[in-house]
Coordinates of C-alpha atoms in Angstrom, one line a residue:
Chain A
M1 CA 93.6 136.6 87.2
M2 CA 89.5 136.6 86.9
N3 CA 88.7 133.5 89.0
K4 CA 90.8 135.2 91.5
I5 CA 89.2 138.0 92.4
E6 CA 85.9 135.9 92.2
N7 CA 88.0 133.7 94.4
K8 CA 88.4 135.8 96.6
N9 CA 85.3 137.4 96.8
N10 CA 83.5 133.9 97.0
K11 CA 86.0 134.1 99.9
T12 CA 84.6 137.1 101.9
K13 CA 81.0 136.2 100.8
R14 CA 81.1 132.9 102.7
Y15 CA 82.8 134.5 106.1
A16 CA 80.1 137.0 105.9
A17 CA 78.0 134.5 105.5
N18 CA 78.9 132.1 108.6
I19 CA 79.7 135.5 110.6
L20 CA 76.1 136.6 109.9
L21 CA 74.6 132.8 111.3
A22 CA 76.3 132.4 114.0
A23 CA 74.9 136.0 115.3
V24 CA 71.3 134.4 114.6
F25 CA 72.9 131.2 116.7
I26 CA 73.7 133.6 119.6
V27 CA 71.4 135.6 119.5
V28 CA 68.2 132.8 119.3
I29 CA 69.9 130.5 121.5
T30 CA 70.4 133.7 124.2
L31 CA 66.5 134.3 123.7
I32 CA 65.8 130.7 124.2
D33 CA 67.7 130.8 126.9
Q34 CA 66.5 133.6 128.9
N35 CA 63.2 132.7 127.7
L36 CA 61.8 135.0 125.5
I37 CA 60.9 132.8 122.2
G38 CA 60.0 129.8 122.5
D39 CA 58.3 127.7 125.4
Q40 CA 59.7 125.2 128.5
Y41 CA 58.9 123.0 125.4
I42 CA 60.3 123.9 122.8
K43 CA 63.5 124.9 124.9
R44 CA 64.1 121.4 126.9
V45 CA 63.3 119.7 123.2
L46 CA 66.1 121.5 121.4
N47 CA 68.4 121.1 124.3
L48 CA 67.6 117.1 124.2
S49 CA 68.8 117.4 120.5
A50 CA 72.0 119.0 121.1
I51 CA 72.6 116.6 123.0
Y52 CA 71.3 113.8 120.7
A53 CA 73.8 115.3 118.0
I54 CA 76.9 114.9 120.4
V55 CA 76.0 110.9 120.9
A56 CA 75.0 110.8 117.0
V57 CA 78.3 112.8 115.9
S58 CA 80.4 110.2 118.1
M59 CA 78.5 107.5 116.1
N60 CA 79.3 108.2 113.5
L61 CA 82.7 108.3 114.2
V62 CA 83.0 105.0 115.1
N63 CA 80.2 103.4 112.9
G64 CA 80.6 106.3 109.4
F65 CA 84.5 106.9 109.6
T66 CA 86.1 103.5 110.5
G67 CA 83.8 101.0 109.7
L68 CA 83.0 99.4 112.9
F69 CA 79.3 98.7 113.5
S70 CA 78.8 99.4 117.0
L71 CA 75.8 99.2 119.0
G72 CA 77.5 100.7 122.5
Q73 CA 76.4 104.7 122.8
A74 CA 73.0 103.9 125.1
G75 CA 75.8 102.1 127.7
F76 CA 78.3 104.8 126.8
M77 CA 76.3 107.6 127.6
A78 CA 74.6 105.7 130.6
I79 CA 78.1 105.5 132.5
G80 CA 78.7 109.7 132.0
A81 CA 74.9 110.4 133.2
Y82 CA 75.5 108.2 136.1
T83 CA 79.4 109.6 136.8
V84 CA 77.5 113.2 136.6
A85 CA 74.1 112.2 139.1
V86 CA 76.5 110.4 141.5
F87 CA 79.3 113.2 141.9
T88 CA 76.8 116.7 141.7
V89 CA 73.8 115.8 143.6
P90 CA 74.4 118.1 146.9
I91 CA 74.8 116.1 149.4
N92 CA 72.9 117.0 152.0
Y93 CA 69.6 115.3 149.4
R94 CA 71.8 112.3 149.0
A95 CA 70.0 110.3 152.0
S96 CA 66.8 111.4 151.2
I97 CA 67.6 110.0 147.3
F98 CA 68.9 106.7 148.5
Y99 CA 66.2 105.6 151.5
I100 CA 66.4 102.2 151.0
V101 CA 69.8 101.3 150.5
P102 CA 72.6 103.5 151.9
Q103 CA 75.0 105.2 149.9
N104 CA 78.4 104.2 149.7
Q105 CA 80.2 105.9 152.2
V106 CA 82.9 107.5 150.4
L107 CA 80.8 108.3 147.6
A108 CA 78.3 110.1 149.5
Q109 CA 80.6 113.0 150.6
I110 CA 82.5 113.9 147.3
H111 CA 80.7 116.6 145.7
L112 CA 82.8 117.6 142.6
P113 CA 81.8 120.5 139.9
F114 CA 79.4 120.1 136.5
F115 CA 82.4 120.6 134.5
I116 CA 84.4 118.3 135.8
A117 CA 82.0 115.4 136.6
L118 CA 81.0 115.6 133.1
I119 CA 85.0 115.0 131.7
L120 CA 85.3 112.3 134.5
G121 CA 81.6 110.8 133.6
G122 CA 83.7 110.8 129.4
L123 CA 87.3 109.4 130.9
A124 CA 85.1 107.0 132.8
A125 CA 83.4 105.7 129.3
A126 CA 86.4 106.0 127.4
L127 CA 88.7 103.5 130.2
V128 CA 85.5 101.0 130.0
A129 CA 85.8 101.3 125.8
L130 CA 88.9 100.7 126.1
L131 CA 88.8 97.4 128.4
I132 CA 85.9 95.9 126.5
G133 CA 87.3 97.1 123.1
I134 CA 90.6 94.8 123.7
P135 CA 88.7 91.8 122.9
V136 CA 85.6 92.6 120.9
L137 CA 86.9 94.8 118.2
R138 CA 89.1 91.6 117.0
L139 CA 85.1 90.9 115.8
K140 CA 83.8 91.8 112.6
S141 CA 80.9 93.2 111.6
D142 CA 77.9 91.9 112.6
Y143 CA 79.7 90.1 115.4
L144 CA 80.5 93.3 116.8
A145 CA 77.3 94.4 116.6
I146 CA 76.1 91.7 118.6
A147 CA 78.8 92.0 121.5
T148 CA 78.5 95.9 121.6
L149 CA 75.0 95.5 122.3
G150 CA 75.5 93.0 124.6
F151 CA 77.8 95.3 126.8
S152 CA 75.3 98.0 126.1
E153 CA 72.5 95.7 128.1
I154 CA 75.4 94.5 130.6
I155 CA 75.9 98.3 132.0
R156 CA 72.1 98.9 132.3
I157 CA 72.0 95.4 134.2
V158 CA 74.8 96.4 136.5
F159 CA 73.9 100.4 137.0
T160 CA 70.7 98.7 138.2
N161 CA 72.1 96.4 140.8
L162 CA 75.2 98.5 141.5
K163 CA 72.4 99.8 144.5
T164 CA 75.1 102.1 146.8
I165 CA 76.3 103.3 143.7
T166 CA 73.6 104.7 141.6
N167 CA 70.5 103.5 143.9
G168 CA 69.0 100.8 141.5
A169 CA 66.1 101.3 139.8
L170 CA 64.8 103.7 141.7
G171 CA 67.3 105.9 139.8
I172 CA 68.8 109.6 141.1
K173 CA 67.1 112.6 141.3
S174 CA 67.8 116.3 142.1
I175 CA 71.0 116.2 139.4
P176 CA 71.6 120.2 138.8
G177 CA 70.5 121.5 136.2
V178 CA 72.0 123.7 133.7
S179 CA 71.9 126.3 131.0
T180 CA 70.9 125.8 127.5
W181 CA 74.3 128.1 127.0
V182 CA 76.1 125.5 128.9
I183 CA 74.1 122.7 126.8
F184 CA 74.8 124.3 123.3
I185 CA 78.6 125.3 124.3
V186 CA 79.9 121.9 125.1
A187 CA 78.1 120.4 121.8
I188 CA 79.5 122.8 119.5
L189 CA 83.2 122.2 121.3
S190 CA 82.8 118.3 121.3
I191 CA 81.3 118.0 117.6
V192 CA 84.3 120.8 116.8
L193 CA 86.4 118.6 118.1
I194 CA 85.4 115.2 116.8
A195 CA 85.9 117.3 113.3
L196 CA 88.6 118.3 113.6
L197 CA 90.4 114.1 114.7
I198 CA 87.8 113.3 111.6
N199 CA 90.2 115.9 109.4
S200 CA 93.7 115.2 110.4
T201 CA 95.6 112.4 109.8
Y202 CA 94.0 109.8 112.6
G203 CA 90.8 110.6 110.8
R204 CA 91.8 109.7 107.1
A205 CA 93.1 106.9 108.7
F206 CA 90.3 106.0 110.1
K207 CA 88.8 106.2 106.9
A208 CA 91.4 103.9 105.0
I209 CA 90.1 100.8 107.8
R210 CA 87.0 101.7 106.7
E211 CA 87.4 101.8 103.1
D212 CA 89.5 98.3 102.9
E213 CA 91.1 97.0 105.9
I214 CA 93.6 95.1 104.6
A215 CA 95.2 97.5 102.1
A216 CA 95.1 100.5 105.2
E217 CA 97.3 97.2 107.0
A218 CA 99.4 96.9 104.3
M219 CA 99.7 101.1 104.4
G220 CA 101.4 100.5 107.3
I221 CA 98.1 101.4 110.1
N222 CA 98.2 99.5 113.1
L223 CA 94.4 98.4 112.8
F224 CA 93.7 97.4 116.1
K225 CA 95.5 100.8 117.3
H226 CA 93.0 102.6 115.2
K227 CA 89.9 100.4 115.9
V228 CA 90.4 101.2 119.8
M229 CA 91.2 104.9 119.3
S230 CA 88.3 105.4 117.1
F231 CA 86.0 103.5 119.8
A232 CA 87.2 104.9 122.9
I233 CA 87.5 108.6 121.4
G234 CA 83.6 107.6 120.3
A235 CA 82.8 106.2 123.7
F236 CA 85.1 109.4 125.6
F237 CA 81.9 111.9 123.4
A238 CA 78.9 109.6 124.4
G239 CA 79.7 109.8 128.0
I240 CA 79.9 113.4 127.4
G241 CA 76.4 113.5 125.9
G242 CA 75.0 111.0 128.7
G243 CA 76.8 113.9 131.3
L244 CA 74.7 116.5 130.2
F245 CA 71.7 114.3 129.8
A246 CA 71.5 113.9 133.3
A247 CA 71.8 117.3 133.9
L248 CA 69.0 118.2 131.2
L249 CA 66.3 115.6 132.7
G250 CA 68.0 116.1 136.8
T251 CA 67.0 112.3 137.1
V252 CA 68.9 109.4 136.0
D253 CA 67.6 105.6 136.1
P254 CA 68.9 102.3 133.6
K255 CA 65.6 102.3 131.8
Q256 CA 66.2 105.7 130.0
F257 CA 69.4 103.8 128.7
Y258 CA 67.4 100.9 126.7
F259 CA 68.8 100.0 123.9
T260 CA 66.7 101.5 122.0
M261 CA 67.7 104.3 122.7
T262 CA 70.8 103.2 120.4
Y263 CA 68.4 102.7 117.6
N264 CA 67.5 106.1 117.6
F265 CA 71.1 107.1 117.3
L266 CA 71.9 104.2 114.3
L267 CA 69.4 105.8 112.5
M268 CA 70.2 109.9 112.8
I269 CA 73.2 108.8 111.5
V270 CA 71.5 106.6 108.7
L271 CA 69.4 110.0 107.9
G272 CA 72.1 111.8 108.3
G273 CA 74.8 110.0 106.2
M274 CA 77.2 107.7 107.8
G275 CA 80.4 109.3 107.6
S276 CA 77.9 113.2 107.1
I277 CA 78.9 114.8 110.6
T278 CA 76.5 117.7 109.4
G279 CA 74.3 115.3 108.3
T280 CA 74.3 114.2 111.5
I281 CA 73.8 117.3 113.7
I282 CA 70.7 118.0 111.2
S283 CA 69.1 114.4 111.5
S284 CA 69.8 114.7 115.2
F285 CA 67.4 117.6 115.1
I286 CA 64.7 116.2 113.0
V287 CA 64.6 113.1 114.5
T288 CA 64.5 114.6 117.8
F289 CA 61.7 116.9 116.9
G290 CA 60.5 114.2 114.7
L291 CA 59.6 111.7 117.8
E292 CA 57.6 114.2 119.9
F293 CA 56.0 116.2 116.8
L294 CA 54.6 112.5 116.4
R295 CA 53.4 112.1 119.8
F296 CA 49.9 113.3 118.2
F297 CA 49.6 110.1 117.0
D298 CA 49.2 109.0 120.2
E299 CA 46.5 110.9 121.9
P300 CA 43.2 109.6 121.0
L301 CA 41.5 111.2 118.1
A302 CA 38.0 111.8 117.0
M303 CA 37.1 113.0 113.6
F304 CA 33.6 113.6 112.1
G305 CA 32.1 112.0 115.9
Y306 CA 33.7 108.8 115.7
N307 CA 37.3 107.4 117.1
I308 CA 39.8 106.6 115.2
T309 CA 41.2 103.6 116.9
F310 CA 44.9 103.5 114.9
F311 CA 45.0 107.1 117.3
R312 CA 46.5 105.2 120.4
A313 CA 49.5 105.0 122.4
G314 CA 52.4 104.1 121.0
F315 CA 50.7 104.2 117.7
R316 CA 53.8 107.6 116.9
M317 CA 56.6 104.4 117.2
V318 CA 54.5 102.4 114.3
I319 CA 54.6 105.8 112.1
F320 CA 58.3 106.2 112.9
S321 CA 59.3 102.3 111.8
I322 CA 57.1 103.4 108.3
L323 CA 59.0 106.3 108.2
L324 CA 62.2 104.1 109.0
M325 CA 61.5 102.0 106.4
I326 CA 61.2 104.3 104.0
L327 CA 64.2 106.2 104.5
V328 CA 66.3 102.6 104.3
L329 CA 64.6 101.4 101.1
F330 CA 64.5 104.8 99.1
F331 CA 67.6 107.0 100.8
R332 CA 70.2 104.9 101.7
K333 CA 73.0 107.8 101.4
G334 CA 70.9 109.6 103.7
L335 CA 70.5 113.5 103.4
L336 CA 74.1 113.6 102.5
G337 CA 75.7 110.8 102.3
Q338 CA 79.6 111.0 103.1
K339 CA 79.4 114.9 101.8
E340 CA 79.2 118.1 104.4
L341 CA 77.2 120.5 104.2
S342 CA 79.2 123.8 103.3
W343 CA 78.5 127.0 101.4
K344 CA 79.7 126.0 98.7
L345 CA 77.2 122.9 98.6
I346 CA 74.2 125.0 99.3
S347 CA 75.6 127.4 96.4
N348 CA 75.9 124.3 93.9
I349 CA 72.5 122.6 94.6
F350 CA 70.7 126.1 93.5
K351 CA 72.3 126.3 90.8
G352 CA 71.2 123.2 89.9
K353 CA 74.6 121.6 89.4
N354 CA 74.5 117.5 90.8
S355 CA 77.8 117.1 93.0
N356 CA 77.0 114.0 93.4
K357 CA 77.6 113.0 89.4
K358 CA 81.7 113.1 89.9
S359 CA 81.8 110.6 93.1
N360 CA 79.6 108.1 91.0
K361 CA 80.8 107.9 87.7
G362 CA 84.0 105.3 87.1
G363 CA 83.9 103.0 89.1
A364 CA 85.9 100.5 87.1
A365 CA 87.3 98.6 89.9
Chain B
M1 CA 123.8 91.9 99.3
S2 CA 120.5 90.8 98.9
V3 CA 117.1 93.0 100.4
L4 CA 114.7 90.0 100.6
K5 CA 115.7 86.3 101.3
M6 CA 112.8 83.6 101.3
D7 CA 114.9 80.8 103.6
N8 CA 112.8 77.4 103.2
V9 CA 108.9 79.0 103.5
V10 CA 106.8 75.7 103.3
M11 CA 102.8 77.6 103.6
K12 CA 100.0 74.3 104.3
F13 CA 96.9 75.4 104.4
G14 CA 95.6 72.1 106.1
G15 CA 96.9 69.3 104.0
V16 CA 97.4 72.0 100.5
I17 CA 101.0 72.4 100.4
A18 CA 100.9 76.1 99.0
A19 CA 104.1 76.8 98.9
N20 CA 107.5 74.2 100.0
N21 CA 110.3 74.8 100.4
L22 CA 110.7 78.2 99.0
N23 CA 114.9 80.0 98.7
I24 CA 114.4 83.1 96.4
E25 CA 116.8 86.1 97.2
V26 CA 116.1 89.4 96.2
E27 CA 119.2 91.6 95.2
K28 CA 119.6 94.6 96.2
G29 CA 118.5 97.5 93.2
K30 CA 117.4 94.6 90.7
I31 CA 114.1 93.7 89.5
V32 CA 112.6 90.1 90.1
A33 CA 110.2 88.1 88.9
L34 CA 108.1 85.4 90.3
I35 CA 106.1 83.7 87.4
G36 CA 104.1 80.4 87.1
P37 CA 100.8 79.0 85.6
N38 CA 98.2 79.6 88.1
G39 CA 97.3 78.7 91.5
A40 CA 101.4 78.2 91.5
G41 CA 101.7 79.7 95.0
K42 CA 102.6 82.9 93.3
T43 CA 100.2 84.9 95.4
T44 CA 100.9 83.0 98.6
A45 CA 105.1 83.4 98.4
F46 CA 103.6 87.8 98.9
N47 CA 101.4 86.7 101.6
V48 CA 104.0 85.1 103.5
V49 CA 106.3 87.9 102.9
T50 CA 103.8 91.0 103.7
G51 CA 102.8 88.9 107.2
V52 CA 99.5 88.0 106.1
Y53 CA 100.2 84.6 106.7
N54 CA 102.4 83.5 109.0
P55 CA 104.6 80.9 107.3
T56 CA 104.2 76.8 108.4
S57 CA 108.0 76.5 108.9
G58 CA 111.1 78.6 107.4
N59 CA 112.0 82.3 107.9
V60 CA 112.1 85.6 105.5
Y61 CA 114.9 88.0 106.4
L62 CA 114.3 92.0 105.1
N63 CA 118.2 93.2 105.6
D64 CA 119.1 90.1 107.6
E65 CA 116.3 91.1 109.7
K66 CA 114.0 88.6 110.3
I67 CA 110.1 89.5 109.9
T68 CA 108.6 85.9 110.0
G69 CA 105.7 86.8 111.8
L70 CA 105.5 90.3 111.9
S71 CA 102.1 91.8 111.5
P72 CA 101.5 93.2 108.0
D73 CA 101.5 97.1 109.4
K74 CA 104.6 96.5 111.5
I75 CA 106.1 94.4 107.7
T76 CA 105.4 97.9 105.8
N77 CA 106.8 100.0 108.5
K78 CA 110.3 97.9 108.5
G79 CA 110.4 99.1 104.8
I80 CA 108.4 96.7 102.1
A81 CA 105.1 97.8 100.7
R82 CA 102.7 96.4 98.4
T83 CA 100.4 96.3 95.2
F84 CA 97.6 94.2 95.0
Q85 CA 96.5 91.8 91.8
N86 CA 93.2 93.2 92.7
I87 CA 93.2 96.9 93.0
R88 CA 92.3 98.0 96.6
L89 CA 92.5 101.9 96.5
F90 CA 90.3 104.0 99.2
S91 CA 88.0 104.2 96.6
E92 CA 85.8 106.7 98.1
L93 CA 88.0 109.2 98.9
T94 CA 90.5 111.3 96.5
V95 CA 93.7 110.7 95.1
L96 CA 96.2 112.9 97.4
D97 CA 93.6 111.2 100.7
N98 CA 95.0 107.8 99.4
I99 CA 98.5 108.9 99.1
L100 CA 98.1 110.7 102.5
I101 CA 97.0 107.7 104.3
A102 CA 100.4 105.9 103.3
N103 CA 102.3 108.5 104.8
H104 CA 100.2 107.8 108.5
L105 CA 103.2 105.4 109.7
Q106 CA 105.6 108.1 109.9
V107 CA 103.7 110.2 111.7
K108 CA 104.3 111.1 114.7
S109 CA 102.3 113.3 117.7
D110 CA 99.5 112.1 119.1
F111 CA 95.8 112.1 117.9
I112 CA 95.2 115.2 120.5
S113 CA 97.9 117.3 118.7
C114 CA 97.0 116.4 115.3
A115 CA 92.6 117.3 116.8
L116 CA 94.2 120.6 117.8
R117 CA 96.3 121.2 115.5
M118 CA 99.1 122.3 117.6
P119 CA 102.0 123.7 115.9
W120 CA 104.6 120.7 115.4
A121 CA 101.5 118.7 114.3
K122 CA 100.7 121.5 112.1
K123 CA 104.2 121.5 110.4
E124 CA 104.3 117.6 110.2
E125 CA 101.1 117.7 108.2
N126 CA 101.8 120.3 105.7
A127 CA 105.2 118.2 105.2
M128 CA 103.4 115.4 104.6
R129 CA 101.4 117.1 101.8
E130 CA 103.6 119.2 100.3
K131 CA 105.7 115.1 100.2
S132 CA 102.9 113.9 98.9
E133 CA 102.5 116.3 95.9
M134 CA 105.7 115.8 95.3
L135 CA 105.4 112.7 94.8
L136 CA 101.9 113.0 92.6
N137 CA 103.7 115.1 90.4
K138 CA 107.0 112.9 89.5
L139 CA 104.7 110.1 89.1
G140 CA 102.9 112.5 86.7
L141 CA 99.3 112.0 88.5
L142 CA 98.8 115.8 90.0
H143 CA 96.6 117.0 88.3
L144 CA 94.4 114.0 89.7
K145 CA 94.7 115.1 92.8
N146 CA 91.1 116.1 94.1
E147 CA 89.3 112.9 91.9
I148 CA 88.1 110.5 93.4
S149 CA 90.2 107.4 93.2
S150 CA 87.3 104.6 92.7
S151 CA 86.8 107.3 89.7
L152 CA 90.2 107.0 87.5
P153 CA 90.7 105.3 84.6
Y154 CA 92.4 101.6 85.0
G155 CA 95.9 101.9 84.1
E156 CA 95.7 105.5 86.2
Q157 CA 94.1 103.0 89.2
R158 CA 97.5 101.0 88.5
K159 CA 99.7 103.8 88.9
L160 CA 97.7 105.7 92.1
E161 CA 98.5 101.7 93.7
I162 CA 101.8 101.8 93.2
A163 CA 102.5 105.5 94.1
R164 CA 100.5 104.8 97.6
A165 CA 103.0 101.8 97.9
L166 CA 106.0 104.4 97.3
A167 CA 104.2 107.0 99.6
T168 CA 105.5 104.8 102.5
D169 CA 109.1 104.8 101.9
A170 CA 109.6 101.8 100.9
K171 CA 113.1 100.4 99.5
L172 CA 111.2 97.4 99.0
L173 CA 108.0 96.9 96.4
L174 CA 105.8 93.8 95.9
L175 CA 103.9 94.5 93.1
D176 CA 101.1 91.8 92.4
E177 CA 100.3 91.1 88.8
P178 CA 100.9 95.1 87.9
A179 CA 99.9 94.3 84.3
A180 CA 96.5 92.9 84.9
G181 CA 94.0 93.2 82.8
M182 CA 96.7 95.7 81.0
N183 CA 96.2 96.3 76.7
P184 CA 99.9 96.0 75.1
H185 CA 100.7 100.3 75.2
E186 CA 99.8 100.3 78.9
T187 CA 101.5 97.6 79.4
N188 CA 104.5 98.9 77.9
E189 CA 103.9 102.6 80.0
L190 CA 104.2 100.5 83.5
T191 CA 107.2 99.1 81.9
N192 CA 108.5 102.4 81.6
F193 CA 107.0 103.3 84.2
I194 CA 108.6 100.5 87.0
H195 CA 111.9 101.0 85.2
T196 CA 112.0 104.8 86.1
I197 CA 110.7 104.4 89.8
R198 CA 113.5 101.8 90.5
D199 CA 115.8 104.3 89.0
E200 CA 114.0 107.5 90.8
F201 CA 113.8 106.2 94.8
G202 CA 117.3 103.7 94.6
L203 CA 114.0 100.6 94.8
T204 CA 114.2 96.9 94.9
V205 CA 111.5 95.4 93.0
F206 CA 110.0 92.1 93.6
M207 CA 107.0 91.3 91.2
I208 CA 104.2 88.5 90.2
E209 CA 103.3 89.2 86.3
H210 CA 101.7 87.0 83.5
H211 CA 102.6 89.0 80.6
M212 CA 105.8 87.4 79.8
D213 CA 106.8 90.6 77.0
L214 CA 106.9 92.2 80.4
V215 CA 108.8 90.2 82.6
M216 CA 111.2 88.9 80.1
E217 CA 112.1 92.4 79.0
I218 CA 111.9 94.2 82.8
S219 CA 113.5 91.4 84.9
D220 CA 116.7 90.6 86.1
K221 CA 115.9 87.0 87.6
I222 CA 113.6 85.3 86.9
Y223 CA 111.8 82.8 89.5
V224 CA 109.5 79.9 88.2
L225 CA 107.0 78.3 90.6
D226 CA 104.8 75.2 89.7
F227 CA 102.4 73.5 92.3
G228 CA 104.0 75.6 95.0
Q229 CA 107.7 74.1 94.4
L230 CA 110.2 76.6 92.4
I231 CA 110.8 75.0 89.1
A232 CA 113.9 77.1 87.5
E233 CA 115.3 80.3 88.7
G234 CA 117.8 83.0 86.6
T235 CA 117.6 85.2 83.5
A236 CA 114.8 85.9 81.2
D237 CA 116.8 83.6 78.7
E238 CA 117.5 81.0 80.5
I239 CA 114.3 80.8 81.4
K240 CA 112.8 81.1 77.9
N241 CA 114.3 77.9 77.1
N242 CA 114.0 75.9 80.2
P243 CA 112.5 72.2 79.4
R244 CA 110.6 72.3 83.0
V245 CA 109.3 76.1 82.4
I246 CA 107.9 75.5 78.8
E247 CA 106.4 71.9 80.3
A248 CA 105.1 73.8 83.2
Y249 CA 103.5 76.6 81.2
L250 CA 102.7 74.3 78.0
G251 CA 101.8 71.0 80.2
V252 CA 103.4 69.1 76.6
E253 CA 103.7 65.9 78.3
E254 CA 100.1 65.9 79.6
D255 CA 98.4 67.5 77.0
A256 CA 100.4 64.5 74.5
E257 CA 99.3 61.7 76.7
N258 CA 95.9 63.1 77.5

């Protein structure tokens, strides 16, 4: 009886805390959106973090929850970004953007509202994922990583050369922007959808494939179908992320989708925890902000009248790599491992209960 | 009526003949054991039945329907479920999740309605949970449902693996050395367990086992395999006194020569 009351009490408390959190969130986003707090720089980095969070969570669906080592996320993002770019730039600007090679006659006449172009970008990425997934997902681990990495580079090269559609290396400019609200709502919606999927029976099937392919197949799970499904859904949300990315930056060009971009997402999911959605969201913000704040190392620094020679363009990435190595060496499970951040977890941490203990003991098999 | 029939199954790996002309019939409701020394080809036979290997020649029939060459997930869908020699649970997941995953093959809702929690998908999920908890309850594992499966004691893990196979709604259960690594007390418990589930779920059981006590006590029929060949079949008493079986197990003549 006592227990029941206490449970109910906790539930109400958690409910109140959630509402409070949502309220704080709404106020902060509104203030930032209206430029009342922070500056343009902070606003942009926040928006970028939210977009990266979508792509990182979509990558975690494939890599962390389904156990497929895929490195094609930048390619899928590029597809989404270019779809939004091609269809949302106002028609009368287009001739001045495509000034070397004119745009394809048909495409030049089509203008779509942002949300339709965004969904279309996601669908295009998912379709491409289906097409390449069918041959590529027969591969395992490292081979799959190489194949998907190759694919993402192919997309980039194709986009560089499809000049009548993508304007080649010049890129597409004048993409209409969107507000912080749009970005955050799309991000929340995307991540919630992925989380709901992961907590459904299909998500359990994905996890089963991650845990043990042979056993999953013996339990009647069609490995190939589920892998392709996870891969295409991951690509869909990467495409959505790419579309927002294009709208945020206002310009796309193939160099933005270099394979190093995928490594940023890989870092986010490793730091956040392979198989943890909340961990990935947190680490998306940490990594995005971190990469920006580390710019400090890229600028010349004089101390006591001496110029410190290390501090020059590119040193940021050295620091970044060292942090990455430390992470892999000492925090292999990331911030949250496979756990999710919840009020229960937080209160356990404050009470000093180590929730790790339970899952780490045993392992008699 | 035979539930499972292996008809002249031959399985070759390069020059090695792992199974040669296997003719095995498992009758409905019976517990049939496959025994033999190490490397005799017992697990190969199981892998052929469950679709892990495609036999070089010969056919496998389930209820007179040919299932040769189907993929493992399709064969499970047809009603054969198995356990593994070395336990293969989804070790980082909870006991309940392990059982729920085995229910996934019956799911009819598509992934979009599942993600959007549509009423029909929700209903299906709830039914699945209820069914899984009932199964766990019947097998005495319900109190462990939120435990991570790798944290269970060895015997319980074996039990859970059998429970997971049952959750696929299979009518034919293939057990690959269910008593491996168990002490006599646990083996005894397992014997009762297998009997109980056979009766309660109307199962047919086909098992590989090394514990002779268990095999002799539980089996309605025994097949003996040696170097990929069936060397004997019959009831426990017939097998016990079969000279070829004794030879295969104890290697009397060869030992005497050496």
